[in-house]
């Protein structure tokens, strides 16, 4: 398997002996490093996940691609999963604002 950012993988004994038994982990990939490695091995950067799927620790692991097991496919690109504007908020064009409403932009954010 060729991992990619967004994949959630089971990293166990098949990927590396250091992840055998109760040391296996569920891992969300955020980066596949392009460093040269041994044939079939790869450096992955990501987060180990708890049982609820929450990220608990950022890690970098050196594993065999053949030993990785995909749990969920990579998520859709960010543009495809854009969230709709919350109710009552105007869009960028300002067409949904009520007539006579002014918006002040003079306040600086720090």
XYZ file of N, CA, C and O in Angstrom:
440
model
N 0.837 -1.191 0.000
C 0.000 0.000 0.000
C 0.872 1.240 0.000
O 1.964 1.240 0.555
N 0.369 2.283 -0.626
C 1.063 3.562 -0.650
C 0.234 4.539 0.186
O -0.829 4.988 -0.239
N 0.688 4.852 1.409
C -0.085 5.757 2.265
C -0.063 7.183 1.732
O 0.865 7.591 1.032
N -1.119 7.936 2.075
C -1.196 9.344 1.693
C -1.821 10.132 2.839
O -2.487 9.561 3.700
N -1.584 11.444 2.873
C -2.148 12.260 3.947
C -3.657 12.077 4.049
O -4.361 12.034 3.041
N -4.124 11.926 5.277
C -5.539 11.716 5.537
C -5.890 10.263 5.807
O -6.921 9.968 6.398
N -5.027 9.340 5.372
C -5.287 7.923 5.627
C -5.184 7.632 7.118
O -4.354 8.204 7.823
N -6.036 6.724 7.579
C -5.944 6.228 8.949
C -5.523 4.773 8.831
O -6.176 3.977 8.155
N -4.409 4.440 9.474
C -3.780 3.136 9.317
C -3.652 2.406 10.639
O -3.500 3.029 11.690
N -3.671 1.074 10.547
C -3.269 0.262 11.691
C -1.801 -0.039 11.477
O -1.403 -0.569 10.438
N -0.966 0.341 12.443
C 0.468 0.102 12.384
C 0.769 -0.965 13.425
O 0.693 -0.710 14.623
N 1.066 -2.159 12.960
C 1.323 -3.278 13.859
C 2.630 -3.970 13.541
O 3.509 -3.414 12.864
N 2.745 -5.215 13.995
C 3.949 -6.007 13.836
C 4.378 -6.158 12.377
O 5.557 -6.217 12.077
N 3.428 -6.200 11.449
C 3.752 -6.339 10.035
C 4.475 -5.126 9.475
O 5.217 -5.223 8.501
N 4.266 -3.971 10.085
C 4.911 -2.739 9.629
C 6.299 -2.586 10.233
O 7.204 -2.074 9.590
N 6.466 -3.025 11.481
C 7.757 -2.971 12.160
C 7.628 -3.718 13.482
O 6.592 -3.621 14.146
N 8.674 -4.430 13.872
C 8.610 -5.205 15.114
C 8.363 -4.331 16.340
O 7.827 -4.795 17.337
N 8.724 -3.051 16.268
C 8.512 -2.178 17.421
C 7.036 -1.924 17.704
O 6.683 -1.439 18.770
N 6.155 -2.244 16.751
C 4.716 -2.024 16.935
C 3.962 -3.335 17.134
O 2.770 -3.420 16.874
N 4.632 -4.370 17.599
C 4.002 -5.662 17.825
C 3.161 -5.692 19.088
O 3.373 -4.935 20.036
N 2.173 -6.566 19.093
C 1.338 -6.791 20.279
C 0.578 -5.566 20.727
O -0.059 -4.882 19.927
N 0.665 -5.261 22.033
C -0.094 -4.127 22.578
C 0.557 -2.787 22.249
O 0.059 -1.742 22.634
N 1.662 -2.802 21.509
C 2.310 -1.552 21.100
C 1.853 -1.081 19.716
O 2.347 -0.083 19.207
N 0.916 -1.814 19.118
C 0.395 -1.373 17.823
C -0.388 -0.083 18.025
O -0.780 0.252 19.141
N -0.585 0.642 16.938
C -1.316 1.898 17.066
C -2.142 2.190 15.827
O -1.908 1.646 14.764
N -3.126 3.048 16.041
C -3.934 3.590 14.953
C -3.305 4.946 14.654
O -3.077 5.749 15.557
N -3.035 5.211 13.382
C -2.208 6.344 12.994
C -2.850 7.116 11.850
O -3.196 6.523 10.825
N -3.043 8.427 12.024
C -3.541 9.295 10.947
C -2.350 9.975 10.292
O -1.596 10.698 10.939
N -2.173 9.730 9.005
C -1.043 10.266 8.246
C -1.285 11.741 7.923
O -2.353 12.106 7.438
N -0.278 12.579 8.197
C -0.356 13.972 7.763
C 0.715 14.285 6.724
O 0.590 15.238 5.969
N 1.773 13.439 6.677
C 2.830 13.671 5.691
C 3.547 12.358 5.410
O 3.845 11.595 6.322
N 3.808 12.123 4.132
C 4.643 11.005 3.717
C 5.974 11.618 3.309
O 6.047 12.369 2.331
N 7.008 11.348 4.082
C 8.312 11.968 3.845
C 8.969 11.396 2.596
O 8.825 10.214 2.293
N 9.698 12.246 1.894
C 10.344 11.815 0.658
C 11.822 11.487 0.856
O 12.577 11.394 -0.102
N 12.240 11.283 2.103
C 13.625 10.891 2.383
C 13.918 9.532 1.754
O 13.065 8.649 1.777
N 15.109 9.338 1.250
C 15.464 8.014 0.726
C 15.494 6.992 1.862
O 15.977 7.284 2.960
N 14.951 5.816 1.611
C 14.916 4.758 2.619
C 15.228 3.429 1.948
O 15.439 3.360 0.743
N 15.194 2.377 2.730
C 15.328 1.037 2.182
C 14.097 0.736 1.332
O 13.013 1.272 1.580
N 14.273 -0.138 0.346
C 13.175 -0.498 -0.535
C 11.992 -1.050 0.278
O 12.152 -1.964 1.090
N 10.807 -0.467 0.088
C 9.604 -0.931 0.772
C 9.334 -0.263 2.112
O 8.323 -0.536 2.746
N 10.228 0.592 2.554
C 10.069 1.288 3.830
C 9.729 2.753 3.566
O 10.053 3.305 2.528
N 9.100 3.406 4.548
C 8.699 4.803 4.390
C 8.655 5.483 5.757
O 8.349 4.851 6.772
N 8.989 6.780 5.772
C 8.827 7.619 6.963
C 7.459 8.282 6.874
O 7.134 8.905 5.866
N 6.669 8.164 7.920
C 5.359 8.799 7.983
C 5.305 9.733 9.182
O 5.781 9.395 10.264
N 4.720 10.886 8.981
C 4.474 11.822 10.077
C 2.965 11.871 10.262
O 2.210 11.903 9.292
N 2.525 11.863 11.515
C 1.090 11.901 11.772
C 0.790 11.853 13.254
O 1.635 12.182 14.089
N -0.426 11.430 13.551
C -0.904 11.392 14.929
C -1.358 9.997 15.293
O -2.077 9.350 14.520
N -0.956 9.520 16.462
C -1.541 8.295 16.986
C -2.901 8.682 17.555
O -3.072 9.767 18.125
N -3.874 7.810 17.356
C -5.257 8.099 17.749
C -5.692 7.207 18.893
O -5.269 6.043 18.985
N -6.568 7.734 19.750
C -7.144 6.909 20.806
C -8.354 6.156 20.249
O -8.677 6.264 19.068
N -9.042 5.396 21.094
C -10.184 4.592 20.634
C -11.332 5.430 20.078
O -12.092 4.968 19.249
N -11.434 6.682 20.511
C -12.497 7.569 20.025
C -12.096 8.266 18.727
O -12.887 9.000 18.153
N -10.851 8.067 18.279
C -10.390 8.701 17.054
C -9.764 10.074 17.266
O -9.494 10.785 16.308
N -9.515 10.429 18.516
C -8.886 11.719 18.824
C -7.371 11.598 18.765
O -6.800 10.616 19.232
N -6.723 12.608 18.208
C -5.266 12.621 18.144
C -4.705 12.805 19.550
O -5.120 13.693 20.277
N -3.763 11.932 19.931
C -3.188 12.024 21.272
C -1.695 12.307 21.267
O -1.159 12.781 22.255
N -1.019 12.019 20.151
C 0.427 12.216 20.132
C 0.904 12.344 18.694
O 0.571 11.514 17.853
N 1.676 13.390 18.410
C 2.268 13.533 17.081
C 3.526 12.674 17.040
O 4.342 12.705 17.962
N 3.663 11.901 15.953
C 4.782 10.964 15.847
C 5.329 10.927 14.435
O 4.632 11.262 13.487
N 6.537 10.444 14.337
C 7.135 10.121 13.057
C 7.572 8.670 13.159
O 8.276 8.298 14.104
N 7.116 7.836 12.220
C 7.400 6.407 12.285
C 8.068 5.941 10.995
O 7.812 6.473 9.911
N 8.928 4.946 11.110
C 9.630 4.338 9.988
C 9.091 2.930 9.868
O 9.307 2.092 10.754
N 8.343 2.659 8.808
C 7.605 1.400 8.700
C 7.693 0.804 7.295
O 8.000 1.501 6.327
N 7.369 -0.478 7.209
C 7.275 -1.158 5.918
C 5.883 -0.904 5.341
O 4.876 -1.140 6.018
N 5.824 -0.441 4.107
C 4.525 -0.164 3.479
C 3.657 -1.418 3.418
O 2.452 -1.341 3.613
N 4.252 -2.564 3.145
C 3.485 -3.798 2.992
C 2.773 -4.206 4.284
O 1.757 -4.903 4.240
N 3.273 -3.761 5.444
C 2.672 -4.138 6.716
C 1.597 -3.193 7.211
O 0.956 -3.447 8.235
N 1.352 -2.107 6.503
C 0.329 -1.142 6.919
C -1.045 -1.622 6.501
O -1.220 -2.191 5.422
N -2.041 -1.381 7.334
C -3.422 -1.758 7.028
C -4.294 -0.515 7.054
O -4.387 0.167 8.080
N -4.937 -0.224 5.921
C -5.799 0.948 5.805
C -7.089 0.727 6.588
O -7.749 -0.296 6.441
N -7.432 1.703 7.430
C -8.695 1.642 8.178
C -9.749 2.479 7.480
O -10.863 2.038 7.268
N -9.408 3.700 7.106
C -10.330 4.551 6.340
C -9.570 5.234 5.228
O -8.403 5.567 5.392
N -10.213 5.464 4.091
C -9.523 6.153 2.997
C -9.301 7.618 3.317
O -9.914 8.168 4.231
N -8.453 8.252 2.542
C -8.175 9.682 2.725
C -9.447 10.483 2.544
O -10.316 10.135 1.747
N -9.569 11.560 3.306
C -10.737 12.436 3.222
C -10.729 13.196 1.907
O -9.708 13.331 1.249
N -11.897 13.719 1.549
C -12.019 14.515 0.331
C -11.195 15.784 0.464
O -10.950 16.258 1.572
N -10.749 16.357 -0.660
C -10.000 17.621 -0.587
C -10.802 18.692 0.140
O -12.031 18.696 0.116
N -10.105 19.615 0.781
C -10.744 20.654 1.594
C -11.773 21.455 0.798
O -12.810 21.832 1.326
N -11.515 21.737 -0.470
C -12.449 22.525 -1.279
C -13.775 21.789 -1.442
O -14.837 22.399 -1.488
N -13.721 20.470 -1.497
C -14.945 19.691 -1.688
C -15.773 19.598 -0.411
O -16.959 19.325 -0.461
N -15.152 19.813 0.748
C -15.910 19.713 1.989
C -16.048 21.052 2.683
O -16.071 21.136 3.897
N -16.119 22.110 1.905
C -16.285 23.443 2.480
C -17.590 23.494 3.272
O -18.617 22.995 2.832
N -17.534 24.075 4.431
C -18.703 24.168 5.286
C -19.579 25.342 4.876
O -19.069 26.403 4.520
N -20.877 25.164 4.944
C -21.755 26.293 4.634
C -21.649 27.355 5.727
O -21.288 27.067 6.858
N -21.995 28.590 5.360
C -21.965 29.677 6.335
C -23.038 29.439 7.387
O -24.126 28.957 7.083
N -22.744 29.748 8.649
C -23.742 29.591 9.698
C -24.945 30.493 9.416
O -24.801 31.555 8.809
N -26.136 30.090 9.847
C -27.321 30.912 9.624
C -27.141 32.316 10.196
O -26.582 32.488 11.268
N -27.574 33.312 9.445
C -27.511 34.686 9.913
C -26.214 35.393 9.589
O -26.052 36.561 9.890
N -25.256 34.693 8.975
C -23.986 35.318 8.597
C -23.992 35.620 7.113
O -24.394 34.805 6.306
N -23.506 36.771 6.772
C -23.485 37.200 5.379
C -22.360 36.511 4.627
O -21.320 36.209 5.184
N -22.573 36.306 3.339
C -21.528 35.766 2.483
C -20.537 36.855 2.133
O -20.688 38.010 2.509
N -19.527 36.524 1.352
C -18.494 37.502 0.994
C -19.048 38.644 0.161
O -18.580 39.744 0.230
N -20.062 38.386 -0.653
C -20.580 39.438 -1.521
C -21.446 40.435 -0.766
O -21.692 41.528 -1.245
N -21.919 40.065 0.388
C -22.735 40.974 1.181
C -24.185 41.036 0.713
O -24.950 41.832 1.202
N -24.570 40.177 -0.210
C -25.923 40.230 -0.753
C -26.979 39.804 0.245
O -28.137 40.154 0.083
N -26.607 39.068 1.282
C -27.608 38.618 2.235
C -27.747 39.548 3.439
O -28.490 39.250 4.354
N -27.025 40.658 3.458
C -27.157 41.607 4.559
C -28.473 42.359 4.447
O -28.958 42.649 3.364
N -28.999 42.708 5.588
C -30.228 43.499 5.614
C -29.906 44.923 5.187
O -28.837 45.447 5.471
N -30.843 45.548 4.528
C -30.659 46.931 4.066
C -30.430 47.851 5.256
O -31.072 47.717 6.292
N -29.503 48.788 5.108
C -29.251 49.764 6.168
C -28.280 49.290 7.224
O -27.987 50.005 8.164
N -27.758 48.071 7.116
C -26.807 47.557 8.094
C -25.405 47.940 7.666
O -25.028 47.761 6.531
N -24.628 48.490 8.591
C -23.246 48.844 8.277
C -22.316 47.902 9.022
O -22.630 47.419 10.102
N -21.184 47.674 8.414
C -20.186 46.796 9.013
C -18.917 47.599 9.196
O -18.401 48.174 8.249
N -18.398 47.641 10.409
C -17.182 48.386 10.703
C -15.987 47.459 10.563
O -15.969 46.365 11.110
N -14.985 47.927 9.808
C -13.760 47.128 9.646
C -12.533 47.869 10.163
O -11.427 47.514 9.866
N -12.747 48.928 10.934
C -11.624 49.733 11.396
C -10.918 49.125 12.599
O -9.833 49.545 12.941
N -11.498 48.142 13.232
C -10.894 47.536 14.414
C -9.761 46.596 13.998
O -9.933 45.748 13.146
N -8.615 46.748 14.617
C -7.472 45.911 14.308
C -7.457 44.665 15.176
O -7.728 44.723 16.362
N -7.086 43.550 14.575
C -6.933 42.311 15.321
C -5.462 42.138 15.676
O -4.587 42.456 14.895
N -5.209 41.647 16.849
C -3.814 41.434 17.260
C -3.517 39.972 17.333
O -4.222 39.170 17.686
